[in-house]
mmCIF file of C-alpha atoms in Angstrom:
data_model
loop_
_atom_site.group_PDB
_atom_site.id
_atom_site.type_symbol
_atom_site.label_atom_id
_atom_site.label_comp_id
_atom_site.label_asym_id
_atom_site.label_seq_id
_atom_site.Cartn_x
_atom_site.Cartn_y
_atom_site.Cartn_z
ATOM 1 C CA UNK Q 1 -0.210 11.948 -17.961
ATOM 2 C CA UNK Q 2 -2.034 13.354 -20.764
ATOM 3 C CA UNK Q 3 -5.251 15.397 -20.233
ATOM 4 C CA UNK Q 4 -7.924 14.372 -22.750
ATOM 5 C CA UNK Q 5 -11.533 15.699 -23.048
ATOM 6 C CA UNK Q 6 -14.389 14.371 -25.072
ATOM 7 C CA UNK Q 7 -17.707 16.072 -26.237
ATOM 8 C CA UNK Q 8 -20.334 15.190 -25.739
ATOM 9 C CA UNK Q 9 -19.976 12.989 -22.589
ATOM 10 C CA UNK Q 10 -23.153 11.158 -23.640
ATOM 11 C CA UNK Q 11 -26.026 11.511 -26.065
ATOM 12 C CA UNK Q 12 -29.321 9.800 -27.057
ATOM 13 C CA UNK Q 13 -29.904 9.889 -30.738
ATOM 14 C CA UNK Q 14 -32.499 8.880 -33.368
ATOM 15 C CA UNK Q 15 -31.867 6.038 -35.679
ATOM 16 C CA UNK Q 16 -30.802 7.412 -39.095
ATOM 17 C CA UNK Q 17 -29.089 10.676 -37.878
ATOM 18 C CA UNK Q 18 -25.317 11.224 -37.259
ATOM 19 C CA UNK Q 19 -23.433 12.197 -34.276
ATOM 20 C CA UNK Q 20 -19.830 13.882 -34.174
ATOM 21 C CA UNK Q 21 -17.582 13.347 -31.205
ATOM 22 C CA UNK Q 22 -14.943 15.746 -30.318
ATOM 23 C CA UNK Q 23 -11.408 14.808 -28.721
ATOM 24 C CA UNK Q 24 -9.263 17.413 -27.296
ATOM 25 C CA UNK Q 25 -5.719 16.848 -26.138
ATOM 26 C CA UNK Q 26 -3.764 19.188 -23.688
ATOM 27 C CA UNK Q 27 -0.403 18.812 -25.787
ATOM 28 C CA UNK Q 28 0.461 17.996 -29.401
ATOM 29 C CA UNK Q 29 0.445 14.178 -30.173
ATOM 30 C CA UNK Q 30 1.453 12.516 -33.447
ATOM 31 C CA UNK Q 31 -1.235 9.724 -33.325
ATOM 32 C CA UNK Q 32 -4.855 9.681 -31.944
ATOM 33 C CA UNK Q 33 -6.857 6.549 -31.707
ATOM 34 C CA UNK Q 34 -10.495 5.844 -31.611
ATOM 35 C CA UNK Q 35 -12.017 3.000 -30.031
ATOM 36 C CA UNK Q 36 -15.489 1.605 -29.414
ATOM 37 C CA UNK Q 37 -16.915 -0.428 -26.407
ATOM 38 C CA UNK Q 38 -20.011 -2.083 -26.953
ATOM 39 C CA UNK Q 39 -22.068 -2.805 -23.953
ATOM 40 C CA UNK Q 40 -20.486 -5.431 -21.607
ATOM 41 C CA UNK Q 41 -17.661 -5.870 -24.143
ATOM 42 C CA UNK Q 42 -13.886 -4.767 -24.375
ATOM 43 C CA UNK Q 43 -12.637 -2.174 -26.402
ATOM 44 C CA UNK Q 44 -12.079 -2.496 -30.252
ATOM 45 C CA UNK Q 45 -9.962 -0.112 -32.233
ATOM 46 C CA UNK Q 46 -11.892 1.666 -35.034
ATOM 47 C CA UNK Q 47 -9.063 3.690 -36.545
ATOM 48 C CA UNK Q 48 -5.781 5.605 -36.106
ATOM 49 C CA UNK Q 49 -6.401 9.288 -36.753
ATOM 50 C CA UNK Q 50 -3.344 10.745 -38.480
ATOM 51 C CA UNK Q 51 -2.632 14.486 -38.929
ATOM 52 C CA UNK Q 52 -2.454 15.630 -42.296
ATOM 53 C CA UNK Q 53 -3.636 12.426 -43.930
ATOM 54 C CA UNK Q 54 -6.605 9.975 -44.058
ATOM 55 C CA UNK Q 55 -7.263 7.962 -41.103
ATOM 56 C CA UNK Q 56 -6.283 4.253 -41.028
ATOM 57 C CA UNK Q 57 -9.315 2.164 -40.355
ATOM 58 C CA UNK Q 58 -9.282 -1.520 -38.992
ATOM 59 C CA UNK Q 59 -10.881 -4.409 -40.460
ATOM 60 C CA UNK Q 60 -14.690 -4.161 -40.188
ATOM 61 C CA UNK Q 61 -14.856 -0.373 -40.031
ATOM 62 C CA UNK Q 62 -15.113 1.984 -42.779
ATOM 63 C CA UNK Q 63 -14.994 5.690 -43.594
ATOM 64 C CA UNK Q 64 -18.192 6.063 -44.762
ATOM 65 C CA UNK Q 65 -19.696 5.035 -41.567
ATOM 66 C CA UNK Q 66 -17.135 6.644 -39.222
ATOM 67 C CA UNK Q 67 -15.439 9.472 -40.948
ATOM 68 C CA UNK Q 68 -12.619 10.964 -38.937
ATOM 69 C CA UNK Q 69 -10.967 14.340 -39.037
ATOM 70 C CA UNK Q 70 -7.590 15.406 -37.649
ATOM 71 C CA UNK Q 71 -7.249 19.070 -38.601
ATOM 72 C CA UNK Q 72 -4.152 19.608 -36.016
ATOM 73 C CA UNK Q 73 -1.938 18.001 -33.466
ATOM 74 C CA UNK Q 74 -4.371 18.395 -30.435
ATOM 75 C CA UNK Q 75 -7.926 17.746 -31.878
ATOM 76 C CA UNK Q 76 -9.779 14.999 -33.655
ATOM 77 C CA UNK Q 77 -13.422 14.242 -34.380
ATOM 78 C CA UNK Q 78 -15.145 10.900 -35.158
ATOM 79 C CA UNK Q 79 -18.561 11.126 -36.839
ATOM 80 C CA UNK Q 80 -20.887 7.987 -36.180
ATOM 81 C CA UNK Q 81 -23.194 8.214 -39.376
ATOM 82 C CA UNK Q 82 -26.565 6.844 -40.209
ATOM 83 C CA UNK Q 83 -26.859 5.403 -36.801
ATOM 84 C CA UNK Q 84 -28.628 2.307 -35.977
ATOM 85 C CA UNK Q 85 -29.199 0.938 -32.513
ATOM 86 C CA UNK Q 86 -26.322 -1.375 -32.914
ATOM 87 C CA UNK Q 87 -24.160 1.700 -32.776
ATOM 88 C CA UNK Q 88 -25.029 2.121 -29.215
ATOM 89 C CA UNK Q 89 -21.564 1.993 -27.533
ATOM 90 C CA UNK Q 90 -19.096 4.130 -25.687
ATOM 91 C CA UNK Q 91 -16.607 5.863 -27.951
ATOM 92 C CA UNK Q 92 -13.340 6.719 -26.576
ATOM 93 C CA UNK Q 93 -10.220 8.415 -28.178
ATOM 94 C CA UNK Q 94 -6.614 7.874 -26.825
ATOM 95 C CA UNK Q 95 -3.245 9.138 -27.466
ATOM 96 C CA UNK Q 96 0.280 7.917 -26.642
ATOM 97 C CA UNK Q 97 1.988 11.028 -25.583
ATOM 98 C CA UNK Q 98 5.683 10.309 -26.154
ATOM 99 C CA UNK Q 99 7.944 7.640 -27.395
ATOM 100 C CA UNK Q 100 9.865 7.224 -24.059
ATOM 101 C CA UNK Q 101 6.840 5.837 -22.100
ATOM 102 C CA UNK Q 102 4.582 4.419 -24.760
ATOM 103 C CA UNK Q 103 1.672 4.504 -22.268
ATOM 104 C CA UNK Q 104 -1.671 5.163 -24.079
ATOM 105 C CA UNK Q 105 -3.969 7.483 -22.268
ATOM 106 C CA UNK Q 106 -7.792 7.344 -22.783
ATOM 107 C CA UNK Q 107 -10.416 10.169 -22.783
ATOM 108 C CA UNK Q 108 -13.404 9.746 -20.403
ATOM 109 C CA UNK Q 109 -15.439 8.358 -23.474
ATOM 110 C CA UNK Q 110 -18.891 9.445 -25.065
ATOM 111 C CA UNK Q 111 -21.733 7.148 -24.335
ATOM 112 C CA UNK Q 112 -24.021 7.083 -27.128
ATOM 113 C CA UNK Q 113 -27.514 5.406 -27.224
ATOM 114 C CA UNK Q 114 -29.530 5.037 -30.501
ATOM 115 C CA UNK Q 115 -33.177 4.620 -30.304
ATOM 116 C CA UNK H 1 -5.103 -11.218 -34.886
ATOM 117 C CA UNK H 2 -2.971 -9.840 -32.236
ATOM 118 C CA UNK H 3 -5.805 -9.604 -29.597
ATOM 119 C CA UNK H 4 -5.339 -11.678 -26.555
ATOM 120 C CA UNK H 5 -7.406 -13.541 -24.079
ATOM 121 C CA UNK H 6 -7.860 -13.046 -20.437
ATOM 122 C CA UNK H 7 -8.963 -15.486 -17.652
ATOM 123 C CA UNK H 8 -10.732 -15.796 -15.643
ATOM 124 C CA UNK H 9 -13.545 -13.940 -17.332
ATOM 125 C CA UNK H 10 -14.929 -13.137 -13.832
ATOM 126 C CA UNK H 11 -13.499 -13.481 -10.410
ATOM 127 C CA UNK H 12 -15.141 -13.080 -7.053
ATOM 128 C CA UNK H 13 -12.899 -12.836 -4.062
ATOM 129 C CA UNK H 14 -13.149 -11.621 -0.308
ATOM 130 C CA UNK H 15 -11.640 -8.524 0.728
ATOM 131 C CA UNK H 16 -8.002 -9.062 1.865
ATOM 132 C CA UNK H 17 -7.395 -11.768 -0.332
ATOM 133 C CA UNK H 18 -5.100 -11.597 -3.541
ATOM 134 C CA UNK H 19 -6.396 -11.368 -7.057
ATOM 135 C CA UNK H 20 -4.578 -13.074 -10.178
ATOM 136 C CA UNK H 21 -5.651 -12.122 -13.655
ATOM 137 C CA UNK H 22 -4.045 -13.640 -16.495
ATOM 138 C CA UNK H 23 -3.711 -12.364 -20.277
ATOM 139 C CA UNK H 24 -2.380 -14.212 -23.298
ATOM 140 C CA UNK H 25 -1.635 -12.911 -26.620
ATOM 141 C CA UNK H 26 -0.769 -14.513 -30.010
ATOM 142 C CA UNK H 27 1.949 -12.349 -31.738
ATOM 143 C CA UNK H 28 5.135 -10.635 -30.850
ATOM 144 C CA UNK H 29 4.802 -7.600 -28.778
ATOM 145 C CA UNK H 30 6.704 -4.353 -27.919
ATOM 146 C CA UNK H 31 4.847 -3.795 -24.674
ATOM 147 C CA UNK H 32 1.770 -4.833 -22.560
ATOM 148 C CA UNK H 33 -0.569 -2.407 -20.718
ATOM 149 C CA UNK H 34 -3.139 -3.191 -18.000
ATOM 150 C CA UNK H 35 -5.934 -1.017 -17.444
ATOM 151 C CA UNK H 36 -8.935 -0.765 -14.978
ATOM 152 C CA UNK H 37 -12.453 0.323 -15.667
ATOM 153 C CA UNK H 38 -14.956 0.876 -13.020
ATOM 154 C CA UNK H 39 -18.722 0.341 -14.201
ATOM 155 C CA UNK H 40 -18.443 1.496 -17.745
ATOM 156 C CA UNK H 41 -16.500 4.530 -16.945
ATOM 157 C CA UNK H 42 -13.202 5.722 -18.228
ATOM 158 C CA UNK H 43 -9.960 3.611 -18.399
ATOM 159 C CA UNK H 44 -7.423 3.957 -15.778
ATOM 160 C CA UNK H 45 -3.873 2.925 -16.776
ATOM 161 C CA UNK H 46 -2.369 0.892 -14.281
ATOM 162 C CA UNK H 47 1.063 -0.641 -15.648
ATOM 163 C CA UNK H 48 3.054 -0.893 -18.622
ATOM 164 C CA UNK H 49 5.676 -3.564 -19.077
ATOM 165 C CA UNK H 50 7.851 -3.897 -22.052
ATOM 166 C CA UNK H 51 8.913 -7.108 -23.834
ATOM 167 C CA UNK H 52 12.456 -7.129 -22.372
ATOM 168 C CA UNK H 53 10.860 -6.931 -18.694
ATOM 169 C CA UNK H 54 9.892 -9.763 -16.523
ATOM 170 C CA UNK H 55 8.206 -8.045 -13.718
ATOM 171 C CA UNK H 56 7.064 -4.829 -12.496
ATOM 172 C CA UNK H 57 5.463 -3.549 -9.240
ATOM 173 C CA UNK H 58 3.187 -0.526 -8.433
ATOM 174 C CA UNK H 59 1.926 -0.314 -5.036
ATOM 175 C CA UNK H 60 -0.286 -3.357 -4.385
ATOM 176 C CA UNK H 61 -0.076 -4.503 -8.097
ATOM 177 C CA UNK H 62 2.477 -6.770 -9.652
ATOM 178 C CA UNK H 63 2.519 -7.667 -13.239
ATOM 179 C CA UNK H 64 4.708 -10.434 -14.825
ATOM 180 C CA UNK H 65 5.618 -10.955 -18.518
ATOM 181 C CA UNK H 66 6.508 -14.242 -20.040
ATOM 182 C CA UNK H 67 7.228 -13.678 -23.699
ATOM 183 C CA UNK H 68 8.110 -17.534 -24.303
ATOM 184 C CA UNK H 69 4.531 -18.179 -23.310
ATOM 185 C CA UNK H 70 2.956 -15.011 -24.789
ATOM 186 C CA UNK H 71 1.334 -14.435 -21.425
ATOM 187 C CA UNK H 72 1.155 -11.973 -18.678
ATOM 188 C CA UNK H 73 -0.437 -11.961 -15.153
ATOM 189 C CA UNK H 74 -1.674 -9.248 -12.958
ATOM 190 C CA UNK H 75 -1.666 -9.667 -9.274
ATOM 191 C CA UNK H 76 -3.505 -7.295 -6.807
ATOM 192 C CA UNK H 77 -2.550 -8.019 -3.225
ATOM 193 C CA UNK H 78 -4.691 -7.487 -0.239
ATOM 194 C CA UNK H 79 -7.704 -6.484 -2.266
ATOM 195 C CA UNK H 80 -10.139 -3.795 -1.341
ATOM 196 C CA UNK H 81 -13.820 -3.385 -2.235
ATOM 197 C CA UNK H 82 -12.662 -0.417 -4.145
ATOM 198 C CA UNK H 83 -10.653 -2.819 -6.395
ATOM 199 C CA UNK H 84 -14.168 -4.091 -7.890
ATOM 200 C CA UNK H 85 -13.926 -3.317 -11.616
ATOM 201 C CA UNK H 86 -13.213 -4.788 -15.112
ATOM 202 C CA UNK H 87 -9.417 -5.233 -15.804
ATOM 203 C CA UNK H 88 -8.205 -5.240 -19.339
ATOM 204 C CA UNK H 89 -4.859 -6.249 -20.729
ATOM 205 C CA UNK H 90 -3.769 -4.473 -24.256
ATOM 206 C CA UNK H 91 -0.712 -5.164 -26.301
ATOM 207 C CA UNK H 92 1.415 -2.976 -28.503
ATOM 208 C CA UNK H 93 3.108 -4.561 -31.312
ATOM 209 C CA UNK H 94 5.537 -1.691 -31.930
ATOM 210 C CA UNK H 95 6.487 1.228 -29.966
ATOM 211 C CA UNK H 96 4.565 4.533 -29.945
ATOM 212 C CA UNK H 97 1.465 2.777 -31.757
ATOM 213 C CA UNK H 98 -1.951 1.587 -31.044
ATOM 214 C CA UNK H 99 -2.735 -1.237 -28.530
ATOM 215 C CA UNK H 100 -5.127 -4.211 -28.921
ATOM 216 C CA UNK H 101 -7.254 -5.193 -25.907
ATOM 217 C CA UNK H 102 -8.273 -8.596 -24.312
ATOM 218 C CA UNK H 103 -11.566 -9.206 -23.367
ATOM 219 C CA UNK H 104 -11.159 -8.392 -19.729
ATOM 220 C CA UNK H 105 -11.674 -9.811 -16.338
ATOM 221 C CA UNK H 106 -14.360 -8.705 -14.300
ATOM 222 C CA UNK H 107 -13.294 -8.587 -10.494
ATOM 223 C CA UNK H 108 -15.639 -8.307 -7.627
ATOM 224 C CA UNK H 109 -14.287 -7.841 -4.234
ATOM 225 C CA UNK H 110 -16.719 -8.695 -1.391
ATOM 226 C CA UNK H 111 -16.432 -6.590 1.776
#
């Protein structure tokens, strides 16, 4: 399995501010994914973070609100910009480690509360 | 949308009983994965089943896949209180790619 860490594990932020979430993987992976889990809900894919190119966003998510960086094959960041209470969620990154298994592994998540 | 649906939304059983959760999806898939999540914590990967497979086992878990009906089921046998969690299915349309989650089933196992 892949070892994935996220920072911070949780945060409480004020409305209108921004928070950058880091995701570190213990080995090189081609694609990393960012998901959001709103309270009591399932996971929704925000975007695919591609190394060396812009992220690919899902319908309903835009780069201005959720800018993503992918500077190398083991690291990615997701920024939640100009936050509102509706952004209170758990944010998770995930990777598919290799083509043989297709298993998608998830980080522990960042629990964000916006006041 | 590729996103499936799961039923039941919530399931409550006595310890020792079997629990069955179902997942349906809308488009063709490459693989389907089942996850467990305890109380808003991280996701634990349970089983991956590919579109050319019909059944897989892992310990007390049994997963079936019926591509003609676009559905899958997760069976937990001899349930334990520690199995209390939310269970999600997630489908991958292609290999080595993103997965889309269903709404999940909340399982409560009563001691």
